[in-house]
Amino acid sequence: LTKIFFALYNFSSVAAGAFMGFVMQPMVVVGAHWSVVPISINNVATLGYDVIMPLVGAAVYAQSGAALAVGCITKDKKKKSMALQASLTAALGVTEPALFGVNVPLIRPMIAACLAGSLGGALVGFAGTTCNAFAFPSFLTCVAFTGPGFIAFLISMFMGFVLGFLFTIVQKKHIEL
């Protein structure tokens, strides 16, 4: 897995960022995101930095933005409450409530978030962003991402959030709320 990822990253860091930004949250759905953790930890231990975790920051915030959009457009009080709370937890770095409670069941917000995460991941790949300690991306852990490309990392998280929100809002006619 490591060799395949780094072959892609060395070929095109932008493509690797877009790929990881798109697939990381679906990997969370099936628990496969844990397969990346030892690779990232090993990168920090052996290289002093990691390039994988920065690529997925936008994906986290795209889930938050998509859940917030659902909370804004639904009329159902229970769904609204769940979506707004899930958006907050995702903004703090825990996406499972947004994934399992909101975005995956409605499908289109999940696709919107994956597309937004892909665009943010591409930006981070382009910037060559690294992290100097292992951490799942969030504003609470952003100190780990203060190496090269830090500003791009912050922009990508904001971009993921905004695009996840907008891509979901645009599809509101097609989402069963």
Coordinates of C-alpha atoms in Angstrom, one line a residue:
L1 CA 0.0 0.0 0.0
T2 CA 2.8 2.4 0.9
K3 CA 4.7 1.7 -2.3
I4 CA 1.5 2.2 -4.4
F5 CA 0.7 5.5 -2.6
F6 CA 4.2 6.9 -3.0
A7 CA 4.5 5.8 -6.6
L8 CA 1.3 7.9 -7.2
Y9 CA 2.5 10.8 -5.0
N10 CA 5.9 10.9 -6.8
F11 CA 4.2 10.7 -10.2
S12 CA 1.8 13.6 -9.3
S13 CA 1.3 14.9 -5.8
V14 CA -1.9 16.7 -7.1
A15 CA -3.4 13.4 -8.4
A16 CA -2.4 11.7 -5.1
G17 CA -4.1 14.6 -3.2
A18 CA -7.2 14.4 -5.3
F19 CA -7.4 10.6 -4.9
M20 CA -6.9 10.6 -1.1
G21 CA -9.3 13.5 -0.7
F22 CA -11.9 11.6 -2.5
V23 CA -11.5 8.1 -1.0
M24 CA -10.6 8.8 2.6
Q25 CA -14.1 9.3 3.9
P26 CA -15.5 6.2 2.1
M27 CA -12.5 4.4 3.7
V28 CA -13.8 5.7 7.1
V29 CA -17.2 4.2 6.4
V30 CA -15.7 0.7 6.2
G31 CA -12.9 1.2 8.8
A32 CA -10.2 1.1 6.1
H33 CA -8.8 4.5 7.1
W34 CA -7.0 2.7 9.9
S35 CA -4.7 1.1 7.3
V36 CA -3.2 4.5 6.6
V37 CA -2.4 5.3 10.3
P38 CA 0.7 3.0 10.6
I39 CA 2.0 4.4 7.3
S40 CA 1.7 8.0 8.5
I41 CA 3.2 7.2 11.8
N42 CA 6.1 5.4 10.1
N43 CA 6.6 8.4 7.8
V44 CA 6.9 10.7 10.8
A45 CA 9.3 8.3 12.6
T46 CA 11.6 7.6 9.7
L47 CA 11.3 10.8 7.5
G48 CA 10.4 13.4 10.2
Y49 CA 7.2 14.3 8.3
D50 CA 4.2 12.8 6.6
V51 CA 2.4 13.8 3.4
I52 CA -0.7 11.6 3.7
M53 CA -2.6 13.1 6.5
P54 CA -2.5 16.7 5.1
L55 CA -4.1 15.4 1.9
V56 CA -7.3 14.4 3.8
G57 CA -8.0 17.6 5.8
A58 CA -10.3 19.0 3.2
A59 CA -12.3 15.7 3.2
V60 CA -13.0 16.0 6.9
Y61 CA -14.3 19.5 6.5
A62 CA -16.2 18.7 3.3
Q63 CA -18.2 16.2 5.4
S64 CA -18.9 19.0 7.9
G65 CA -20.0 21.4 5.2
A66 CA -22.3 18.8 3.6
A67 CA -23.9 17.9 6.9
L68 CA -24.5 21.6 7.6
A69 CA -26.1 22.0 4.2
V70 CA -28.5 19.2 5.0
G71 CA -29.3 20.9 8.4
C72 CA -30.0 24.1 6.6
I73 CA -32.3 22.7 3.9
T74 CA -34.3 20.0 5.8
K75 CA -37.6 20.8 7.4
D76 CA -37.6 17.7 9.6
K77 CA -36.6 18.9 13.1
K78 CA -35.0 15.6 14.0
K79 CA -32.9 15.5 10.9
K80 CA -32.0 19.1 11.3
S81 CA -30.8 18.6 14.8
M82 CA -28.8 15.5 13.9
A83 CA -27.2 17.2 10.8
L84 CA -26.2 20.4 12.7
Q85 CA -24.7 18.4 15.6
A86 CA -22.9 16.1 13.1
S87 CA -21.5 19.1 11.3
L88 CA -20.0 20.4 14.5
T89 CA -18.4 17.1 15.4
A90 CA -17.0 16.8 11.9
A91 CA -15.5 20.3 12.2
L92 CA -13.8 19.1 15.3
G93 CA -12.3 16.1 13.4
V94 CA -14.8 13.3 14.1
T95 CA -16.7 12.6 10.9
E96 CA -18.6 9.4 11.8
P97 CA -21.8 11.2 13.0
A98 CA -21.9 13.2 9.8
L99 CA -21.1 10.1 7.7
F100 CA -23.4 7.5 9.3
G101 CA -26.2 9.8 10.5
V102 CA -26.5 12.2 7.6
N103 CA -24.4 12.0 4.5
V104 CA -24.2 8.3 3.7
P105 CA -27.9 7.6 4.1
L106 CA -28.8 10.5 1.8
I107 CA -26.0 9.5 -0.7
R108 CA -25.8 12.9 -2.6
P109 CA -24.2 14.8 0.3
M110 CA -21.6 12.1 0.6
I111 CA -20.8 12.4 -3.1
A112 CA -20.7 16.1 -2.8
A113 CA -18.3 15.9 0.2
C114 CA -16.0 13.4 -1.6
L115 CA -15.8 15.8 -4.6
A116 CA -15.0 18.7 -2.4
G117 CA -12.4 16.7 -0.5
S118 CA -10.8 15.7 -3.7
L119 CA -10.4 19.3 -4.8
G120 CA -9.0 20.3 -1.4
G121 CA -6.7 17.3 -1.5
A122 CA -5.4 18.3 -4.9
L123 CA -4.5 21.8 -3.5
V124 CA -2.6 20.3 -0.6
G125 CA -0.8 18.0 -3.0
F126 CA 0.1 20.9 -5.2
A127 CA 1.5 22.8 -2.2
G128 CA 3.5 19.9 -1.0
T129 CA 2.0 20.2 2.5
T130 CA 3.5 18.0 5.3
C131 CA 2.8 17.4 8.9
N132 CA 5.6 17.0 11.5
A133 CA 3.6 14.7 13.9
F134 CA 0.8 12.2 13.4
A135 CA -2.6 13.7 13.8
F136 CA -6.0 13.3 12.2
P137 CA -6.7 16.7 10.5
S138 CA -8.8 19.3 12.3
F139 CA -8.4 22.8 13.6
L140 CA -7.7 21.3 17.0
T141 CA -4.6 19.5 15.6
C142 CA -3.4 22.0 13.0
V143 CA -0.2 22.6 15.0
A144 CA 1.0 19.3 13.6
F145 CA 0.6 20.6 10.1
T146 CA 2.7 23.8 10.5
G147 CA 5.4 22.6 8.1
P148 CA 5.7 23.4 4.4
G149 CA 2.3 24.2 2.8
F150 CA 0.6 25.1 6.1
I151 CA -1.4 28.0 4.6
A152 CA -2.6 25.7 1.7
F153 CA -3.7 23.2 4.3
L154 CA -5.8 25.8 6.1
I155 CA -7.2 27.0 2.8
S156 CA -8.0 23.4 1.7
M157 CA -10.0 22.8 4.9
F158 CA -12.0 26.0 4.4
M159 CA -12.4 25.1 0.7
G160 CA -13.6 21.6 1.6
F161 CA -16.2 23.0 4.0
V162 CA -17.5 25.6 1.6
L163 CA -17.6 23.3 -1.4
G164 CA -19.1 20.4 0.5
F165 CA -21.9 22.8 1.6
L166 CA -22.4 24.3 -1.8
F167 CA -22.3 21.0 -3.7
T168 CA -24.9 19.7 -1.4
I169 CA -27.2 22.8 -1.6
V170 CA -27.1 22.7 -5.4
Q171 CA -28.5 19.2 -5.2
K172 CA -31.3 19.9 -2.7
K173 CA -34.1 19.0 -5.2
H174 CA -32.6 15.5 -5.5
I175 CA -32.0 14.8 -1.8
E176 CA -34.8 13.0 0.0
L177 CA -35.2 15.0 3.1

